[in-house]
Every structure is written in structure tokens, then in C-alpha cells.
PDB file of C-alpha atoms in Angstrom:
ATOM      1  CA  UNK A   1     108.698  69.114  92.036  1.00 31.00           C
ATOM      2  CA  UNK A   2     107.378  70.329  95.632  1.00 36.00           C
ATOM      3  CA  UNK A   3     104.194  68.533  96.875  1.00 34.00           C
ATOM      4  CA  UNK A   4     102.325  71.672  96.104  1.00 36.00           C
ATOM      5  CA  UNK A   5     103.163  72.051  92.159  1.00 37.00           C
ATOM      6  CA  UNK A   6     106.212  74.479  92.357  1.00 42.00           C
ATOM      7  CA  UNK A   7     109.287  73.783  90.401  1.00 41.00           C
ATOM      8  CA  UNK A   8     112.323  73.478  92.695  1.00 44.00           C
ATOM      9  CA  UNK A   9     115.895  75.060  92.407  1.00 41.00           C
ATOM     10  CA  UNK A  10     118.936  72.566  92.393  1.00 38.00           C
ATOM     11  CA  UNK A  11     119.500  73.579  95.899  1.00 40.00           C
ATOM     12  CA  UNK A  12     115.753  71.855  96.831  1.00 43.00           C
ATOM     13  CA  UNK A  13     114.430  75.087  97.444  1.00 40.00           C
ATOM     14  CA  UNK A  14     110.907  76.054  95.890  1.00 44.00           C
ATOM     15  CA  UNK A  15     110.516  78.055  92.825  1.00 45.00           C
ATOM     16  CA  UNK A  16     107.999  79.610  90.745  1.00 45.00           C
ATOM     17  CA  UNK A  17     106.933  77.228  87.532  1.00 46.00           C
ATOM     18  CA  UNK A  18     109.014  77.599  85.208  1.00 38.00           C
ATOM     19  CA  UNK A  19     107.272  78.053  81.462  1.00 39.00           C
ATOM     20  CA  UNK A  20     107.440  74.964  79.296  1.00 40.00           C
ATOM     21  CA  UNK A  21     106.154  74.160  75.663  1.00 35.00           C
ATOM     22  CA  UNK A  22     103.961  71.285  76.366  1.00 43.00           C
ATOM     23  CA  UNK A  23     102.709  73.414  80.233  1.00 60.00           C
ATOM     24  CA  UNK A  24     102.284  76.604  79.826  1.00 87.00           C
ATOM     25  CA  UNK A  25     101.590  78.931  83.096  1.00 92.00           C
ATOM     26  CA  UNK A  26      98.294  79.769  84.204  1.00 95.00           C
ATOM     27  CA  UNK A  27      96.119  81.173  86.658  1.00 96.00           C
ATOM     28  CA  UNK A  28      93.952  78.269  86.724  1.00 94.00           C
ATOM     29  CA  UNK A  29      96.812  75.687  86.950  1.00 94.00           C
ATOM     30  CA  UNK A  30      98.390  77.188  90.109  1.00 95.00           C
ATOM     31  CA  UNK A  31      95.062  78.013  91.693  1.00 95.00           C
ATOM     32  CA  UNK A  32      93.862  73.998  91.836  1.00 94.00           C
ATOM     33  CA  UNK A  33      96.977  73.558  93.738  1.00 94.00           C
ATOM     34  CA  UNK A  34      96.177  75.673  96.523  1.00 94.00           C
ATOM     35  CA  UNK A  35      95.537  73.885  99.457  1.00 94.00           C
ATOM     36  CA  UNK A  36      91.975  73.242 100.457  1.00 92.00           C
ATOM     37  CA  UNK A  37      91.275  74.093  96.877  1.00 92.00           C
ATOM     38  CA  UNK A  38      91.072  76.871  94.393  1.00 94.00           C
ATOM     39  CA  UNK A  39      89.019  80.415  95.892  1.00 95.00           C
ATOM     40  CA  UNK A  40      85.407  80.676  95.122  1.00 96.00           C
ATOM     41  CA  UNK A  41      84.795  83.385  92.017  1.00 97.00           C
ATOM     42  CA  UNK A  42      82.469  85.900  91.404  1.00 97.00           C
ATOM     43  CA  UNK A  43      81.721  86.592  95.003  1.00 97.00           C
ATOM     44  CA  UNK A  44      79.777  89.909  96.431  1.00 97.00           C
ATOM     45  CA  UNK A  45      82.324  88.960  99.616  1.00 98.00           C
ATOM     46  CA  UNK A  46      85.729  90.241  99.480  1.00 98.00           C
ATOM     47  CA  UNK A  47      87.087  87.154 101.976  1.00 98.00           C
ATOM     48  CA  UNK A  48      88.058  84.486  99.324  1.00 97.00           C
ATOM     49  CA  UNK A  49      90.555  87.463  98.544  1.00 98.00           C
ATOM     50  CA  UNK A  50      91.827  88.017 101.836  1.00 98.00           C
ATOM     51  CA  UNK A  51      92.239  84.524 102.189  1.00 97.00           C
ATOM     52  CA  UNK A  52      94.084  84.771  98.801  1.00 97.00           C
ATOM     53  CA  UNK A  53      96.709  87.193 100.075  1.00 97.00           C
ATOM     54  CA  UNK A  54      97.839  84.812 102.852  1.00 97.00           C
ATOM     55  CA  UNK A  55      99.954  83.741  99.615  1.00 97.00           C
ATOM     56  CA  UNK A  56     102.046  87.293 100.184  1.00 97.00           C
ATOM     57  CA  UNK A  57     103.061  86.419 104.015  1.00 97.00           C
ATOM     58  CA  UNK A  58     104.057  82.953 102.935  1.00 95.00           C
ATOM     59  CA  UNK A  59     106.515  83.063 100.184  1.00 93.00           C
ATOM     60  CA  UNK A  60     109.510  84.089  99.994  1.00 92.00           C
ATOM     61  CA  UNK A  61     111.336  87.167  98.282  1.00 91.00           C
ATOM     62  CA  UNK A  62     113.898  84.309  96.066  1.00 87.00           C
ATOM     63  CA  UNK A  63     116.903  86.694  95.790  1.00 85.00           C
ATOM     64  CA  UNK A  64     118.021  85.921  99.179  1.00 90.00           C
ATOM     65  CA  UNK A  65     117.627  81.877  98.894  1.00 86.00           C
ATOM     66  CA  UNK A  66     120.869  81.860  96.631  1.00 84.00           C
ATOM     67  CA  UNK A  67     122.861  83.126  99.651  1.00 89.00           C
ATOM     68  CA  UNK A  68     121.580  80.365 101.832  1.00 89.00           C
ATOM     69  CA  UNK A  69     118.841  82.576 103.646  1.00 91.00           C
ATOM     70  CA  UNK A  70     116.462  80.226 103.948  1.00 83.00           C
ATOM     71  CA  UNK A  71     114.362  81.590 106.164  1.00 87.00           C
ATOM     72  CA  UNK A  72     113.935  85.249 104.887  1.00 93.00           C
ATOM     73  CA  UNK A  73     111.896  87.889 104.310  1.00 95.00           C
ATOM     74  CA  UNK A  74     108.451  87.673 102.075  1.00 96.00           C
ATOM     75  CA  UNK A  75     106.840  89.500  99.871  1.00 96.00           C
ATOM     76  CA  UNK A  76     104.574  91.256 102.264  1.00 97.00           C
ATOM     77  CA  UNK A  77     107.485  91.681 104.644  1.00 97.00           C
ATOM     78  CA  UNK A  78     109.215  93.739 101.896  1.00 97.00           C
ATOM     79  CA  UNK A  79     105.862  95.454 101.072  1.00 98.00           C
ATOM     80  CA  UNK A  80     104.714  96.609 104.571  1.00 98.00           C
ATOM     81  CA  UNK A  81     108.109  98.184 105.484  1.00 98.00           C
ATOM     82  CA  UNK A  82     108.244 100.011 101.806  1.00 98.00           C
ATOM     83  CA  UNK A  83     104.638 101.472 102.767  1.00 98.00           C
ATOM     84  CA  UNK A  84     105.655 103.096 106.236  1.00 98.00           C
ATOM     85  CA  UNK A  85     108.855 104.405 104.306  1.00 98.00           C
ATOM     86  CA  UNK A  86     106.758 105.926 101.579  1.00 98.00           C
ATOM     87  CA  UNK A  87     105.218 108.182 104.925  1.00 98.00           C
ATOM     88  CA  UNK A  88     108.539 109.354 105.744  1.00 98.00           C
ATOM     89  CA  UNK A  89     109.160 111.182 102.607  1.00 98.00           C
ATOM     90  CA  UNK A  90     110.944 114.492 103.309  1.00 97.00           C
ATOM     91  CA  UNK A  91     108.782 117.548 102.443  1.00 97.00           C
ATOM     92  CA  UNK A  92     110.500 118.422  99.610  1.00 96.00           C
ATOM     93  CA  UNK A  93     109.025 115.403  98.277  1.00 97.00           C
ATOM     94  CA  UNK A  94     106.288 115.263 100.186  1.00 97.00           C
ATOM     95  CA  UNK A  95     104.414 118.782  99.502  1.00 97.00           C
ATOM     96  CA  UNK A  96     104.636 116.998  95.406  1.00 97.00           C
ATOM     97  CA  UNK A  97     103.424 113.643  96.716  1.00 98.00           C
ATOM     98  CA  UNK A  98      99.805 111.656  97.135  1.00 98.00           C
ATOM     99  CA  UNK A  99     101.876 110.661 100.193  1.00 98.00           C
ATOM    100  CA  UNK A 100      98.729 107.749 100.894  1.00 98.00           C
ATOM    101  CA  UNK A 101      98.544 106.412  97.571  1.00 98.00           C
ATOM    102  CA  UNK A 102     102.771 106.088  97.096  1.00 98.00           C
ATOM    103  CA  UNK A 103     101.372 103.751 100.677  1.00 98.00           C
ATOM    104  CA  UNK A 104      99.178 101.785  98.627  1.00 98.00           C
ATOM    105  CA  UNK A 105     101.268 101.452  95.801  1.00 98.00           C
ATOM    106  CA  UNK A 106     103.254  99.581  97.964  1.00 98.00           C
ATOM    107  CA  UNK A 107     101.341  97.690  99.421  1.00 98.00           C
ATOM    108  CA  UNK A 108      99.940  96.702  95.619  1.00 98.00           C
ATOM    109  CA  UNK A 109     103.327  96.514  93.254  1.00 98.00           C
ATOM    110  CA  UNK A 110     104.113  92.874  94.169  1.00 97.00           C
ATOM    111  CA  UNK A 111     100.727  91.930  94.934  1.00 97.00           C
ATOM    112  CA  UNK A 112     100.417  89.461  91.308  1.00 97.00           C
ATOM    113  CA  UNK A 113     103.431  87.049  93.079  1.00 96.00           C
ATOM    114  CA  UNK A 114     101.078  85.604  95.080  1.00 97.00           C
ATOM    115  CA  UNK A 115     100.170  83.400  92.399  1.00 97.00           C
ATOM    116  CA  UNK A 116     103.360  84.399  90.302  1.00 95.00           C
ATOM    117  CA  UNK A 117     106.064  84.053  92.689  1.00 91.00           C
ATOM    118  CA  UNK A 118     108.779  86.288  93.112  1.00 88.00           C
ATOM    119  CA  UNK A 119     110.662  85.268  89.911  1.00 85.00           C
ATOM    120  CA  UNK A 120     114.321  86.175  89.116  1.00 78.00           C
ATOM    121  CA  UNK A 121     116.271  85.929  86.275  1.00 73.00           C
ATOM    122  CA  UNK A 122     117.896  82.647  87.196  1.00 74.00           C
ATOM    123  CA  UNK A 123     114.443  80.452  87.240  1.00 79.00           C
ATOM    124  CA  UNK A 124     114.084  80.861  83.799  1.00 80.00           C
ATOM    125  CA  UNK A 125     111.146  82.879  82.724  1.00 84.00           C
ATOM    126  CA  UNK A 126     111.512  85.729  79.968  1.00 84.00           C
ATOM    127  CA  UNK A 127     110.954  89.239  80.640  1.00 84.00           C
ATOM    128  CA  UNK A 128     107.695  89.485  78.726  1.00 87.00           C
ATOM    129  CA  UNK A 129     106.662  86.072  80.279  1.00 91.00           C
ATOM    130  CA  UNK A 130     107.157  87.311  83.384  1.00 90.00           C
ATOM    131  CA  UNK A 131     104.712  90.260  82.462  1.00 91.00           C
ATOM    132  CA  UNK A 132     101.862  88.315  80.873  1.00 94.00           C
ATOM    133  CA  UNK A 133     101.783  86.219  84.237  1.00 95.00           C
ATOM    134  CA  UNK A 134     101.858  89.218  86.462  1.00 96.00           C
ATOM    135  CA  UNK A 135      99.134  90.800  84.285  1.00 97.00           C
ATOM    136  CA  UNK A 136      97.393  88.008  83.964  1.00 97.00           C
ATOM    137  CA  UNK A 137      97.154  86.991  87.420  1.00 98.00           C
ATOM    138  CA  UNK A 138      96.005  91.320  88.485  1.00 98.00           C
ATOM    139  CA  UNK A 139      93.311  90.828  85.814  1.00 97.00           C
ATOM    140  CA  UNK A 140      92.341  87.572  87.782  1.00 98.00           C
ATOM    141  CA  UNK A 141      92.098  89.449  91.184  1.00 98.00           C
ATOM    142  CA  UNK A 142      90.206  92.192  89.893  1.00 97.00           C
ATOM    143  CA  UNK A 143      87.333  90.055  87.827  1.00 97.00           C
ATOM    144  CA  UNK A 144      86.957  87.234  89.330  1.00 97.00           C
ATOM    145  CA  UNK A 145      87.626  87.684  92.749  1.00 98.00           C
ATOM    146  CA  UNK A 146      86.651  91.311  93.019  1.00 98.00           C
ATOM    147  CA  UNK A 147      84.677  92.111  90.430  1.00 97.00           C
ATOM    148  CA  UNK A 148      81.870  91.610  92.143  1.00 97.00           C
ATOM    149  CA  UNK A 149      82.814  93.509  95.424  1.00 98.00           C
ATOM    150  CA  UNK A 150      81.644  96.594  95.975  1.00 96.00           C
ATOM    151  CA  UNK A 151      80.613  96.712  92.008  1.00 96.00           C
ATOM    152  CA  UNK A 152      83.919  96.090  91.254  1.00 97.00           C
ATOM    153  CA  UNK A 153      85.308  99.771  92.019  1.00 97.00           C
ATOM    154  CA  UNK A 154      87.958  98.587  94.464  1.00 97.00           C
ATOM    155  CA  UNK A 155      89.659  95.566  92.443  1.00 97.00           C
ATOM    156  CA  UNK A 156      89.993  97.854  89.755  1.00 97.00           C
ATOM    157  CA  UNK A 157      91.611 100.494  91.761  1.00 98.00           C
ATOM    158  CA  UNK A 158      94.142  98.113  92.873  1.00 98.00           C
ATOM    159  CA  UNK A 159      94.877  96.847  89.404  1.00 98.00           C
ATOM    160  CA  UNK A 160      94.690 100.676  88.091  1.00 98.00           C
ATOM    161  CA  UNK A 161      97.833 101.205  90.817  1.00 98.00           C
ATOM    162  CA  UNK A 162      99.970  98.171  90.334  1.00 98.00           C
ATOM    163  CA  UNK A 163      99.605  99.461  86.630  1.00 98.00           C
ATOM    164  CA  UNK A 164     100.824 103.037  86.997  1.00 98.00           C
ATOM    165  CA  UNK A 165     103.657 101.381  89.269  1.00 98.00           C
ATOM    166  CA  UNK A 166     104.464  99.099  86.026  1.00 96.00           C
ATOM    167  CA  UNK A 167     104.618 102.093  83.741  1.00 96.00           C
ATOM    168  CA  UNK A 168     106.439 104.188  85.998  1.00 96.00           C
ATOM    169  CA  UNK A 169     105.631 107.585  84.819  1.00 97.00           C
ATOM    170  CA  UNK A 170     104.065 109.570  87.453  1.00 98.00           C
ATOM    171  CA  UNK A 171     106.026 111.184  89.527  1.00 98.00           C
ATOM    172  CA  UNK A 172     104.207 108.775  92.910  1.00 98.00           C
ATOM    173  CA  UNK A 173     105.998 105.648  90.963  1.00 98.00           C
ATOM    174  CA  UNK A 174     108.945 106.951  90.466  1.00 98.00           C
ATOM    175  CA  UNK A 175     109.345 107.451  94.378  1.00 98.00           C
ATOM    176  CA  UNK A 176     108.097 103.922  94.944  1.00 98.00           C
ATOM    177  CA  UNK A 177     110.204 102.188  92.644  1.00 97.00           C
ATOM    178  CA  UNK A 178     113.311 104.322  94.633  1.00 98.00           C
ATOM    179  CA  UNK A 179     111.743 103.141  98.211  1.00 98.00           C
ATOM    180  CA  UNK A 180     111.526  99.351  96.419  1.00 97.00           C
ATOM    181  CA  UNK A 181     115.169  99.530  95.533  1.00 96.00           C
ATOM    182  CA  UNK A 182     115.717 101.506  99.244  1.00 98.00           C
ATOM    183  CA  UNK A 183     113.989  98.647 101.291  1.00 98.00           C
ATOM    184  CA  UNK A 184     116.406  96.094  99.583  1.00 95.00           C
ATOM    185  CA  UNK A 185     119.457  97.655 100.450  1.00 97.00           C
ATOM    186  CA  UNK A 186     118.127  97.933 104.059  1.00 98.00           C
ATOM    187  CA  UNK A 187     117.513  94.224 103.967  1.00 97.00           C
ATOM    188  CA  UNK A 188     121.143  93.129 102.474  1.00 96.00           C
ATOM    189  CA  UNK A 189     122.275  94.741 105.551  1.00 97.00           C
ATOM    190  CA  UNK A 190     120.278  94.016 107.774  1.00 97.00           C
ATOM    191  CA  UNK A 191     121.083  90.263 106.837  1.00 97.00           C
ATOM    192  CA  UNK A 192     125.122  91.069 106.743  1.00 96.00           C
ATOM    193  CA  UNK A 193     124.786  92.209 110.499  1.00 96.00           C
ATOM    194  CA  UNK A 194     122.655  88.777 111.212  1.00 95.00           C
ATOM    195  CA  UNK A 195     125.174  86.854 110.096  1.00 94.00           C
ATOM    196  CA  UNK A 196     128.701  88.536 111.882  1.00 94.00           C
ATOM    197  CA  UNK A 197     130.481  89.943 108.249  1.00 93.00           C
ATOM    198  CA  UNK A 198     130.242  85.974 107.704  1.00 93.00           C
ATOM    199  CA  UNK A 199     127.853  86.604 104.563  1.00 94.00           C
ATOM    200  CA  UNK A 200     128.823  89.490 101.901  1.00 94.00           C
ATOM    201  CA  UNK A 201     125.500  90.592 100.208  1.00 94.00           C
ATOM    202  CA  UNK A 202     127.197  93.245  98.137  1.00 91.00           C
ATOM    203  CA  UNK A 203     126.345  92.084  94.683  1.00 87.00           C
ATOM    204  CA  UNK A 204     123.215  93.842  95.298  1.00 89.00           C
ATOM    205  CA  UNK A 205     124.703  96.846  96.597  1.00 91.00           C
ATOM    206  CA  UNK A 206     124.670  98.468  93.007  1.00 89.00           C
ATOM    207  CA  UNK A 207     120.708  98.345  93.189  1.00 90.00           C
ATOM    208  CA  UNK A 208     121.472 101.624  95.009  1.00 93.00           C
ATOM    209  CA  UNK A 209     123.137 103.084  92.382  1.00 91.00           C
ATOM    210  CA  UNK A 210     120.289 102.853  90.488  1.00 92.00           C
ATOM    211  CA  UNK A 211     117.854 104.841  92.781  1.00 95.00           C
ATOM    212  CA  UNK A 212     116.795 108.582  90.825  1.00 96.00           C
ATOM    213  CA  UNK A 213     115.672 110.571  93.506  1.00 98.00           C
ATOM    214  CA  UNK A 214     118.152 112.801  95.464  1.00 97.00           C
ATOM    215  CA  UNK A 215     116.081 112.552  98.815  1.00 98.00           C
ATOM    216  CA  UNK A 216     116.176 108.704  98.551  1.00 98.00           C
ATOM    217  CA  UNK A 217     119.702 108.656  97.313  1.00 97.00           C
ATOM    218  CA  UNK A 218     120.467 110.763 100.770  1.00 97.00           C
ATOM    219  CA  UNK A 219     118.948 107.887 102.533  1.00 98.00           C
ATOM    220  CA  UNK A 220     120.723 104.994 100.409  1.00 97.00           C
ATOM    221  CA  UNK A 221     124.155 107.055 101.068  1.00 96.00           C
ATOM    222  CA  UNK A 222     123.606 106.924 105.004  1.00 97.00           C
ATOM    223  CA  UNK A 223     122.566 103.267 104.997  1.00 97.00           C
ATOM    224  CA  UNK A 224     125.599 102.248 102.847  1.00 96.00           C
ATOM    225  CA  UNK A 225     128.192 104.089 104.705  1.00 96.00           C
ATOM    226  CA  UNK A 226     126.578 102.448 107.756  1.00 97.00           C
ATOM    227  CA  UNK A 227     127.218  99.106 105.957  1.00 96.00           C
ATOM    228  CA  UNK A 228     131.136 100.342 105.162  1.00 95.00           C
ATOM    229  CA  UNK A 229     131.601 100.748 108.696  1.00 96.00           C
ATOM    230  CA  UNK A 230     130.276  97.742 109.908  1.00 96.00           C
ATOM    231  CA  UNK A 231     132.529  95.699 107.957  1.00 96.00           C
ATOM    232  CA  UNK A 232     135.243  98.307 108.830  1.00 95.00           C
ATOM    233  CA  UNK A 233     138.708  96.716 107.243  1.00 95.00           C
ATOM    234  CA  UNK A 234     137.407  93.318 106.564  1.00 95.00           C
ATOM    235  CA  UNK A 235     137.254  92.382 102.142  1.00 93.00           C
ATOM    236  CA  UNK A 236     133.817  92.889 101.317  1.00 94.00           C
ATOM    237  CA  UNK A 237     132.301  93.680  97.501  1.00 89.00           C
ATOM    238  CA  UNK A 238     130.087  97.058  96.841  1.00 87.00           C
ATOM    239  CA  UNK A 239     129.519  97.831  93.841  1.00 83.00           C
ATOM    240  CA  UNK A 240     128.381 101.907  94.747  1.00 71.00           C
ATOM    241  CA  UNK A 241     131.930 103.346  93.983  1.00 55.00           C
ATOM    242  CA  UNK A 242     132.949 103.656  90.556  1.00 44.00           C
ATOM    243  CA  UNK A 243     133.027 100.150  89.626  1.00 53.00           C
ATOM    244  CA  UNK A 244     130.091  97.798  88.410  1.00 57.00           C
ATOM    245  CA  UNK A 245     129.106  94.287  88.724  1.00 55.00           C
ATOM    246  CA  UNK A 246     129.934  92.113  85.572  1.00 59.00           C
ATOM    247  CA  UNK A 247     128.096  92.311  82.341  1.00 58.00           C
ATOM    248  CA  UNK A 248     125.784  88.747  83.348  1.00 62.00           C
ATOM    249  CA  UNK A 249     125.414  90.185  86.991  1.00 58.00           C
ATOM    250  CA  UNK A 250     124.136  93.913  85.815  1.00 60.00           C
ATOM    251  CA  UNK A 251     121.383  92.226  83.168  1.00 61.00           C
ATOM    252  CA  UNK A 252     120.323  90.306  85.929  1.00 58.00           C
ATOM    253  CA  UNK A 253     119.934  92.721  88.399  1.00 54.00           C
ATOM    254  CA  UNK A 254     118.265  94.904  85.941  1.00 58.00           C
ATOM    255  CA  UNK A 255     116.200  92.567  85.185  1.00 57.00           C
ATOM    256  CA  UNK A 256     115.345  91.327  88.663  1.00 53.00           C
ATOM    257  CA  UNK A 257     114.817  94.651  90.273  1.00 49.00           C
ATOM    258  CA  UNK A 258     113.707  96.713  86.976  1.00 51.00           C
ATOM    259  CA  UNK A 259     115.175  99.483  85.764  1.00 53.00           C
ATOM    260  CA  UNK A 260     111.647 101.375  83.709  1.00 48.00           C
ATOM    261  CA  UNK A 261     112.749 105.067  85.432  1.00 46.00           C
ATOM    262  CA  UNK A 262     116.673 104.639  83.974  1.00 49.00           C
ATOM    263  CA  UNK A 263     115.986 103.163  80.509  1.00 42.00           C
ATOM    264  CA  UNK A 264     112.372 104.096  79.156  1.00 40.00           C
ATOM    265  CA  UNK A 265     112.053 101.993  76.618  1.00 34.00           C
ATOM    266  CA  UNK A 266     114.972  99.741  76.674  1.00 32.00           C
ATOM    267  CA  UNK A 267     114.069  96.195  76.656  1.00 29.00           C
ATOM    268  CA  UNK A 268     115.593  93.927  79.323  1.00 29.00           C
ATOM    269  CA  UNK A 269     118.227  91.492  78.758  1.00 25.00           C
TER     270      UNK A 269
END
């Protein structure tokens, strides 16, 4: 256990906590540990919230800590560069799109793992756990930190988007659910390049596979054949061809990464 509450991985590295019969999650348990103490509620001032998303620059998107990346991107990293890709859509997706509020969605759809963490499938934590935390914790933000704020009108505009992300049925979430699953495949090589063809990232290469629309697939396609010629004639995995990871790998990269605009209404694994 890490000085500040979090569970650890084998590999000493910090993790969300994971759910236990006799310590269940909760808001209130992970905001006591916050240094300096947990943010003051039911404020007219919007500042105990900014402090509160200071959580979003600090910790770290956990995917790449299995590969020994210790010192990766974090959640708003990954955020902030999905935003500015949302205001490159093409205008055949543009002249369809609320091309600002894909930018906010964004900026919003991971905003809960600031208390949460980023969670994956290997800490633990059940699908619909995973949910009730995420939920919980956006209900949290937009009562008793915001509700108060400007009578409440912007907390529950954030929650109302990181909601329509969740049930991905407009046509704005759809897009930013494809830049999401974009922005990681620019990362995994970004990080191959880093580290000389010495690291293979491709187990999440089949994330791009998985993207719907054909304007983002266009830019997936020219990102991965940039990745097949930077590792030229050198063994590397992709899994964007006609095979697949393994049956354990795919559920967990579902699960990890989501798959809501492929299989409406399939449960996870």
C-alpha cells in the first residue's frame, strides 16, 4: 500500500483501490487521503475544483506501466491532445459535428479518474464496479463541488457530457470515442520510436481496428503504416491485418478501451 492509500501492482507501481468485501470504494475514502486534506464542499467558488483536477495531470494512464513506461503520459495528457484532434475533423465530418463540444467531451470523458484512477482490467475491478465509481465520483463533482457554482448549471453540463460520451449514441460520441482510440495508437508509437524498436507496443495495435468512422480510420491507416515502416524488417506484433489478439487479450482490451459503438448492448467480459 502507497503512503497515499493506493493499492500497488506487484511491480511496486501505484494502482487504483482495488474493491474488497470488508472496504468497499468510495468517494469519501479516497478524498481524506488527499494531501492537505479532502476539498471544501458546497462552495459558491469553483477553485476547490480546479484544485481537484490537479489529480488529472498527476496520474498516470496504467496501460503503459505494464511495459515498463514508468514515466508516461496522464490522463490529461491523453485528454488535451484528443481535444485539439477533435478540431481537425475533416469537413465531411465536420459540417455534421458540434465541432466545440466533441472539444469538451474530451476534455470531460476521463475526468471521474481523478478520484477513480485509470483502471484496467488487470487491477481487478468489475465492469459495473468500474461504472458505479466513475458515476459516483461525476455525481460528486457536480453536487458537491459544483453545485453551488454558478447555480449549479456548469457541473451539470459537464456531468450531462461525460454521460452522452458513456452512452455513446450521438453521433459527437461516436467521433470521440474514435479520436480516444486514435490518440492511443499515436501514443504506442510515439513510445516505440522513444525507445529504438527496443519496446513492441503492438498488442494495442488492434484498438485501431476497432475505430467506426472512415475519416478516423484514414487517419489510423496513415499512422500505422508509419509505424510498419519504422520498424521496417525487424519482428514486431500488429494485430490490424487479419489476425487478432488472443481470446484473454481481446476481452481485455475491450474492456479497457470500451467497445459501446461495436457491441450496443453486449456486456463486457
Amino acid at each position: 500500500m502507497a503512503e497515499n492509500g493506493e493499492t500497488k501492482h506487484a511491480n511496486g507501481t501505484a494502482a487504483p483501490d482495488i474493491l474488497t468485501a470488508n472496504a468497499p470504494w468510495s468517494v469519501d475514502a479516497v478524498v481524506a487521503k488527499i494531501p492537505g486534506g479532502a476539498p471544501e464542499t458546497d462552495s459558491s467558488s469553483p477553485v476547490p475544483f480546479f484544485h481537484m483536477l490537479e489529480r488529472l495531470k498527476t496520474t498516470k494512464r496504467e496501460g503503459w506501466r505494464r511495459f515498463g513506461i514508468k514515466h508516461g503520459e496522464s490522463i490529461a495528457d491523453h485528454m488535451y491532445r484528443m481535444s485539439l484532434i477533435c478540431m481537425f475533423a475533416p469537413p465531411s465530418l465536420s459540417s455534421k459535428l458540434n465541432i466545440p463540444h466533441c472539444s469538451k467531451m474530451a476534455l470531460v470523458h476521463d475526468m471521474a479518474e481523478a478520484l477513480v484512477g485509470d483502471i484496467t482490467p488487470v487491477d481487478g475491478v468489475a465492469k459495473h464496479e468500474k461504472n458505479r465509481r466513475e458515476s459516483t465520483t461525476m455525481d460528486y463533482f457536480t453536487n458537491a463541488l459544483l453545485g453551488k457554482v454558478n447555480g449549479g448549471i456548469t457541473g451539470q453540463e459537464l456531468k450531462d457530457i461525460w454521460q452522452e460520451y458513456e452512452d455513446s449514441e450521438t453521433l459527437e460520441s461516436k467521433f470521440v470515442h474514435d479520436v480516444d482510440k486514435l490518440e492511443l495508437v499515436l501514443q504506442m508509437v510515439e513510445y516505440e520510436k522513444v525507445h529504438e524498436r527496443e519496446l513492441d507496443l503492438g498488442e494495442f495495435s488492434w484498438v485501431a481496428g476497432r475505430i467506426v468512422l472512415p475519416e478516423v480510420k484514414a487517419w489510423a491507416g496513415e499512422i500505422l503504416r508509419e509505424r510498419e515502416a519504422f520498424w521496417g524488417s525487424k519482428e514486431h506484433t500488429n494485430f490490424y491485418d487479419a489476425t487478432q489478439p488472443d481470446a484473454k487479450l481481446l476481452a481485455q482490451t475491450l474492456e479497457y478501451y470500451g467497445d459501446k459503438e461495436n457491441n450496443k448492448g453486449e456486456e463486457k467480459p
